[in-house]
Amino acid sequence: MRLGIVSVPEGGLMGARQAFLANPLDVLAAKQLVGQEDADATALVVLIALDAAKRGLAPVHLTNVLTEHLLTAAAVWSQMGNRKLYDVSVKAWRAQVKACARPTALLDFTTGEYAAIRLAISHYVRALPVLEVGVLAAAHAKAMRELYG
């Protein structure tokens, strides 16, 4: 049986003290910040998807990247209680849905759609380095549940 980071032999019982020692490590891991290097890698992919959509050249997989991160951004702001940025993200999400509804092979934004999405993405990528890993992971999981059911 595996509990947290500490392995427990099959049939063995863990005392309360041993169980407690496994949980702080999980809490500390979740409390670590995403960091600049990981944030830059994520931001690069998201910004490439946004740029491709601005130029009318975004295939389905780049559209999905943008969609996932717009939903993640909305979930992050919701968890943090930031109503203003949540509303910005929802407006961007609605613009994305509207753009995806058009019968085109590649995603192409209107000027207004691009402006709304660019604003939401800019707040999101600037916040990434200072977000806690646990907050981002929970927001991403929530976004995936909403997107894929």
Coordinates of N, CA and C in Angstrom, one line a residue:
M1 N 0.8 -1.2 0.0 CA 0.0 0.0 0.0 C 0.9 1.2 0.0
R2 N 0.5 2.3 -0.7 CA 1.3 3.5 -0.8 C 0.4 4.7 -0.3
L3 N 1.0 5.4 0.6 CA 0.3 6.6 1.2 C 1.2 7.8 1.1
G4 N 0.8 8.7 0.4 CA 1.6 9.9 0.2 C 3.0 9.5 -0.4
I5 N 4.1 9.9 0.2 CA 5.4 9.6 -0.3 C 6.0 8.4 0.4
V6 N 5.4 8.1 1.6 CA 6.0 7.0 2.4 C 5.3 5.7 2.0
S7 N 6.1 4.6 1.8 CA 5.6 3.3 1.5 C 5.3 2.6 2.7
V8 N 4.2 1.9 2.7 CA 3.7 1.1 3.9 C 3.7 -0.4 3.4
P9 N 4.4 -1.3 4.1 CA 4.3 -2.7 3.7 C 2.9 -3.2 3.8
E10 N 2.6 -4.1 2.9 CA 1.2 -4.7 2.9 C 1.0 -5.4 4.2
G11 N -0.2 -5.1 4.7 CA -0.6 -5.7 6.0 C -0.1 -4.9 7.2
G12 N 0.8 -4.0 7.0 CA 1.3 -3.2 8.1 C 0.4 -2.0 8.4
L13 N 0.3 -1.7 9.7 CA -0.5 -0.5 10.0 C 0.5 0.6 10.4
M14 N 0.1 1.8 10.0 CA 0.9 3.0 10.3 C 0.3 3.6 11.5
G15 N 1.2 4.1 12.4 CA 0.7 4.8 13.6 C 0.3 6.2 13.2
A16 N -0.3 6.9 14.1 CA -0.7 8.3 13.8 C 0.4 9.2 13.5
R17 N 1.5 9.0 14.2 CA 2.7 9.8 14.0 C 3.3 9.6 12.6
Q18 N 3.4 8.4 12.1 CA 3.9 8.1 10.8 C 3.0 8.6 9.7
A19 N 1.7 8.5 9.8 CA 0.8 9.1 8.8 C 1.0 10.6 8.8
F20 N 1.1 11.2 9.9 CA 1.3 12.7 10.0 C 2.6 13.1 9.2
L21 N 3.6 12.3 9.3 CA 4.9 12.7 8.7 C 4.8 12.6 7.2
A22 N 3.9 11.8 6.6 CA 3.8 11.7 5.2 C 3.0 13.0 4.6
N23 N 2.1 13.5 5.4 CA 1.2 14.5 4.9 C 1.9 15.9 4.7
P24 N 2.8 16.3 5.7 CA 3.5 17.6 5.5 C 4.3 17.7 4.2
L25 N 4.9 16.6 3.7 CA 5.6 16.6 2.5 C 4.7 16.9 1.3
D26 N 3.5 16.3 1.3 CA 2.6 16.6 0.3 C 2.2 18.1 0.3
V27 N 1.9 18.6 1.5 CA 1.5 20.0 1.7 C 2.6 20.9 1.2
L28 N 3.9 20.6 1.6 CA 5.0 21.4 1.2 C 5.2 21.4 -0.4
A29 N 5.0 20.3 -1.0 CA 5.1 20.2 -2.4 C 4.1 21.0 -3.1
A30 N 2.9 21.0 -2.6 CA 1.8 21.7 -3.2 C 1.9 23.2 -3.0
K31 N 2.6 23.6 -1.9 CA 2.8 25.0 -1.6 C 4.0 25.7 -2.3
Q32 N 4.8 24.9 -3.0 CA 5.9 25.4 -3.8 C 5.3 26.2 -4.9
L33 N 6.1 27.3 -5.3 CA 5.7 28.1 -6.4 C 6.0 27.4 -7.7
V34 N 5.2 27.7 -8.8 CA 5.5 27.1 -10.1 C 6.9 27.5 -10.5
G35 N 7.3 28.7 -10.3 CA 8.7 29.1 -10.7 C 8.8 29.7 -12.1
Q36 N 9.8 30.4 -12.3 CA 9.9 31.2 -13.6 C 10.2 30.2 -14.8
E37 N 11.0 29.2 -14.6 CA 11.4 28.4 -15.7 C 10.2 27.6 -16.2
D38 N 9.4 27.0 -15.3 CA 8.2 26.2 -15.7 C 7.2 27.2 -16.3
A39 N 7.0 28.4 -15.7 CA 6.1 29.4 -16.1 C 6.4 29.8 -17.6
D40 N 7.7 30.0 -17.8 CA 8.1 30.4 -19.2 C 7.8 29.3 -20.2
A41 N 8.0 28.1 -19.8 CA 7.7 27.0 -20.8 C 6.2 26.9 -21.1
T42 N 5.4 27.1 -20.1 CA 4.0 27.1 -20.3 C 3.5 28.3 -21.1
A43 N 4.0 29.4 -20.7 CA 3.7 30.7 -21.4 C 4.0 30.6 -22.9
L44 N 5.2 30.0 -23.2 CA 5.6 29.9 -24.6 C 4.6 29.2 -25.4
V45 N 4.1 28.1 -24.9 CA 3.1 27.3 -25.7 C 1.8 28.0 -25.8
V46 N 1.4 28.7 -24.7 CA 0.1 29.4 -24.8 C 0.2 30.6 -25.7
L47 N 1.3 31.3 -25.7 CA 1.5 32.5 -26.5 C 1.6 32.1 -28.0
I48 N 2.2 30.9 -28.3 CA 2.3 30.4 -29.7 C 0.9 30.1 -30.2
A49 N 0.1 29.5 -29.3 CA -1.3 29.2 -29.7 C -2.1 30.5 -30.0
L50 N -1.9 31.5 -29.1 CA -2.6 32.8 -29.3 C -2.1 33.5 -30.6
D51 N -0.8 33.5 -30.8 CA -0.3 34.1 -32.0 C -0.8 33.4 -33.3
A52 N -0.9 32.1 -33.3 CA -1.4 31.3 -34.4 C -2.8 31.6 -34.7
A53 N -3.6 31.8 -33.6 CA -5.0 32.1 -33.7 C -5.2 33.5 -34.3
K54 N -4.4 34.4 -33.8 CA -4.4 35.8 -34.3 C -4.2 35.8 -35.8
R55 N -3.3 35.0 -36.3 CA -3.0 35.0 -37.7 C -4.0 34.1 -38.5
G56 N -4.9 33.4 -37.9 CA -5.8 32.5 -38.5 C -5.2 31.2 -38.9
L57 N -4.2 30.8 -38.2 CA -3.4 29.6 -38.5 C -3.4 28.5 -37.4
A58 N -4.3 28.6 -36.5 CA -4.3 27.7 -35.4 C -5.1 26.4 -35.7
P59 N -4.4 25.3 -35.8 CA -5.2 24.0 -36.0 C -5.8 23.6 -34.6
V60 N -6.5 22.5 -34.7 CA -7.2 22.0 -33.5 C -6.4 21.9 -32.2
H61 N -5.2 21.3 -32.3 CA -4.4 21.1 -31.1 C -4.0 22.4 -30.5
L62 N -3.7 23.4 -31.2 CA -3.4 24.7 -30.6 C -4.6 25.4 -30.1
T63 N -5.8 25.2 -30.7 CA -7.0 25.7 -30.2 C -7.3 25.0 -28.8
N64 N -7.1 23.7 -28.7 CA -7.3 23.0 -27.4 C -6.4 23.5 -26.4
V65 N -5.1 23.8 -26.7 CA -4.2 24.4 -25.7 C -4.7 25.7 -25.2
L66 N -5.2 26.6 -26.1 CA -5.7 27.9 -25.7 C -6.9 27.7 -24.8
T67 N -7.8 26.8 -25.2 CA -9.1 26.6 -24.5 C -8.8 26.1 -23.1
E68 N -7.9 25.1 -22.9 CA -7.5 24.6 -21.6 C -7.0 25.6 -20.7
H69 N -6.1 26.5 -21.2 CA -5.5 27.5 -20.4 C -6.4 28.7 -20.1
L70 N -7.4 28.9 -20.9 CA -8.4 30.0 -20.6 C -9.3 29.4 -19.5
L71 N -9.6 28.2 -19.5 CA -10.5 27.6 -18.4 C -9.6 27.5 -17.2
T72 N -8.4 27.1 -17.3 CA -7.5 27.1 -16.1 C -7.4 28.5 -15.4
A73 N -7.2 29.5 -16.3 CA -7.1 30.8 -15.8 C -8.4 31.2 -15.0
A74 N -9.5 30.9 -15.6 CA -10.8 31.2 -14.9 C -10.9 30.5 -13.5
A75 N -10.4 29.2 -13.5 CA -10.5 28.5 -12.3 C -9.5 29.0 -11.3
V76 N -8.3 29.4 -11.7 CA -7.3 30.0 -10.8 C -7.9 31.3 -10.1
W77 N -8.5 32.2 -10.9 CA -9.0 33.4 -10.4 C -10.2 33.1 -9.5
S78 N -11.0 32.1 -9.8 CA -12.1 31.7 -9.0 C -11.7 31.2 -7.6
Q79 N -10.7 30.4 -7.6 CA -10.1 29.8 -6.4 C -9.5 30.9 -5.5
M80 N -8.9 31.9 -6.1 CA -8.2 33.0 -5.4 C -9.2 34.1 -5.0
G81 N -10.4 34.0 -5.5 CA -11.4 35.0 -5.1 C -11.3 36.4 -5.8
N82 N -10.6 36.3 -7.0 CA -10.3 37.6 -7.7 C -11.4 37.7 -8.8
R83 N -12.5 38.4 -8.4 CA -13.7 38.5 -9.3 C -13.4 39.3 -10.6
K84 N -12.5 40.3 -10.5 CA -12.2 41.1 -11.7 C -11.5 40.3 -12.7
L85 N -10.5 39.5 -12.3 CA -9.8 38.7 -13.3 C -10.6 37.5 -13.7
Y86 N -11.4 37.0 -12.8 CA -12.4 35.9 -13.2 C -13.3 36.4 -14.4
D87 N -13.8 37.6 -14.2 CA -14.7 38.1 -15.3 C -14.0 38.3 -16.6
V88 N -12.7 38.8 -16.5 CA -11.9 38.9 -17.7 C -11.7 37.5 -18.4
S89 N -11.4 36.5 -17.6 CA -11.3 35.2 -18.1 C -12.5 34.6 -18.7
V90 N -13.7 34.9 -18.1 CA -14.9 34.4 -18.6 C -15.3 35.1 -19.9
K91 N -15.0 36.4 -20.0 CA -15.2 37.1 -21.3 C -14.3 36.5 -22.4
A92 N -13.1 36.2 -22.1 CA -12.2 35.6 -23.0 C -12.7 34.2 -23.4
W93 N -13.2 33.4 -22.5 CA -13.7 32.1 -22.7 C -14.9 32.2 -23.7
R94 N -15.8 33.1 -23.5 CA -16.9 33.3 -24.4 C -16.5 33.7 -25.8
A95 N -15.4 34.5 -25.9 CA -14.9 34.9 -27.2 C -14.3 33.7 -27.9
Q96 N -13.6 32.8 -27.1 CA -13.1 31.6 -27.7 C -14.2 30.7 -28.2
V97 N -15.2 30.5 -27.4 CA -16.3 29.7 -27.8 C -17.0 30.2 -29.1
K98 N -17.1 31.5 -29.2 CA -17.7 32.2 -30.4 C -16.8 31.9 -31.6
A99 N -15.5 32.1 -31.4 CA -14.6 31.9 -32.5 C -14.6 30.4 -33.0
C100 N -14.7 29.5 -32.0 CA -14.7 28.1 -32.4 C -16.0 27.6 -33.0
A101 N -17.0 28.4 -32.9 CA -18.3 28.0 -33.5 C -18.4 28.3 -35.0
R102 N -17.4 29.1 -35.4 CA -17.4 29.5 -36.9 C -17.0 28.2 -37.7
P103 N -17.6 28.0 -38.8 CA -17.3 26.8 -39.6 C -16.0 27.0 -40.4
T104 N -14.8 27.0 -39.8 CA -13.6 27.2 -40.5 C -12.6 26.0 -40.0
A105 N -11.7 25.7 -40.9 CA -10.7 24.6 -40.5 C -9.7 25.1 -39.5
L106 N -9.4 26.4 -39.5 CA -8.4 26.9 -38.6 C -9.0 28.0 -37.7
L107 N -8.6 28.1 -36.5 CA -9.2 29.1 -35.6 C -8.7 30.5 -36.1
D108 N -9.6 31.4 -36.1 CA -9.3 32.8 -36.5 C -10.1 33.7 -35.7
F109 N -9.4 34.7 -35.0 CA -10.1 35.6 -34.1 C -10.5 36.9 -34.8
T110 N -11.6 37.5 -34.4 CA -11.9 38.9 -34.8 C -11.0 39.7 -33.9
T111 N -11.0 41.0 -34.2 CA -10.2 41.9 -33.4 C -10.6 42.0 -31.9
G112 N -11.9 42.0 -31.7 CA -12.5 42.0 -30.4 C -12.2 40.7 -29.6
E113 N -12.4 39.6 -30.3 CA -12.1 38.3 -29.6 C -10.6 38.2 -29.2
Y114 N -9.8 38.6 -30.1 CA -8.3 38.6 -29.9 C -8.0 39.5 -28.7
A115 N -8.6 40.7 -28.6 CA -8.3 41.6 -27.5 C -8.7 41.0 -26.2
A116 N -9.9 40.4 -26.1 CA -10.4 39.8 -24.9 C -9.5 38.7 -24.4
I117 N -9.1 37.8 -25.4 CA -8.3 36.6 -25.0 C -6.9 37.0 -24.7
R118 N -6.4 38.0 -25.4 CA -5.0 38.5 -25.1 C -4.9 39.0 -23.7
L119 N -5.9 39.8 -23.3 CA -5.9 40.4 -21.9 C -5.9 39.3 -20.9
A120 N -6.8 38.3 -21.1 CA -6.9 37.2 -20.1 C -5.6 36.4 -20.0
I121 N -5.1 36.1 -21.2 CA -3.8 35.3 -21.2 C -2.7 36.1 -20.6
S122 N -2.6 37.4 -20.9 CA -1.5 38.2 -20.3 C -1.5 38.2 -18.8
H123 N -2.7 38.3 -18.2 CA -2.8 38.2 -16.7 C -2.4 36.8 -16.2
Y124 N -2.8 35.8 -17.0 CA -2.5 34.4 -16.6 C -1.0 34.1 -16.6
V125 N -0.4 34.4 -17.7 CA 1.0 34.1 -17.8 C 1.9 34.9 -16.9
R126 N 1.5 36.1 -16.6 CA 2.3 36.9 -15.6 C 2.1 36.3 -14.2
A127 N 1.0 35.7 -13.9 CA 0.7 35.2 -12.6 C 1.4 33.8 -12.4
L128 N 1.6 33.1 -13.4 CA 2.1 31.7 -13.3 C 3.3 31.5 -12.4
P129 N 4.4 32.4 -12.5 CA 5.6 32.1 -11.6 C 5.3 32.2 -10.1
V130 N 4.3 32.9 -9.8 CA 4.0 33.1 -8.3 C 2.9 32.3 -7.8
L131 N 2.3 31.5 -8.7 CA 1.2 30.6 -8.2 C 1.7 29.4 -7.5
E132 N 1.0 28.9 -6.5 CA 1.4 27.7 -5.8 C 1.1 26.5 -6.8
V133 N 1.9 25.5 -6.7 CA 1.7 24.3 -7.6 C 0.4 23.7 -7.3
G134 N 0.0 23.6 -6.1 CA -1.3 23.0 -5.7 C -2.5 23.8 -6.2
V135 N -2.4 25.1 -6.2 CA -3.5 25.9 -6.7 C -3.6 25.7 -8.3
L136 N -2.5 25.7 -8.9 CA -2.5 25.5 -10.4 C -3.0 24.2 -10.8
A137 N -2.5 23.1 -10.1 CA -3.0 21.8 -10.3 C -4.5 21.6 -10.1
A138 N -5.0 22.1 -9.0 CA -6.4 22.0 -8.8 C -7.2 22.8 -9.8
A139 N -6.7 24.0 -10.2 CA -7.4 24.7 -11.2 C -7.4 24.0 -12.6
H140 N -6.3 23.4 -12.9 CA -6.2 22.7 -14.2 C -7.1 21.5 -14.2
A141 N -7.2 20.8 -13.0 CA -8.1 19.6 -12.9 C -9.5 20.0 -13.1
K142 N -9.9 21.1 -12.4 CA -11.2 21.7 -12.5 C -11.6 22.0 -14.0
A143 N -10.6 22.7 -14.7 CA -10.8 23.1 -16.1 C -11.0 21.8 -16.9
M144 N -10.3 20.8 -16.7 CA -10.4 19.6 -17.5 C -11.7 18.9 -17.3
R145 N -12.2 18.9 -16.0 CA -13.5 18.3 -15.7 C -14.6 19.1 -16.4
E146 N -14.5 20.4 -16.5 CA -15.5 21.2 -17.1 C -15.4 21.0 -18.7
L147 N -14.3 20.9 -19.2 CA -14.1 20.8 -20.6 C -14.5 19.4 -21.1
Y148 N -14.0 18.4 -20.5 CA -14.2 17.0 -21.0 C -15.3 16.2 -20.2
G149 N -15.9 16.8 -19.2 CA -17.0 16.1 -18.5 C -16.6 15.3 -17.4

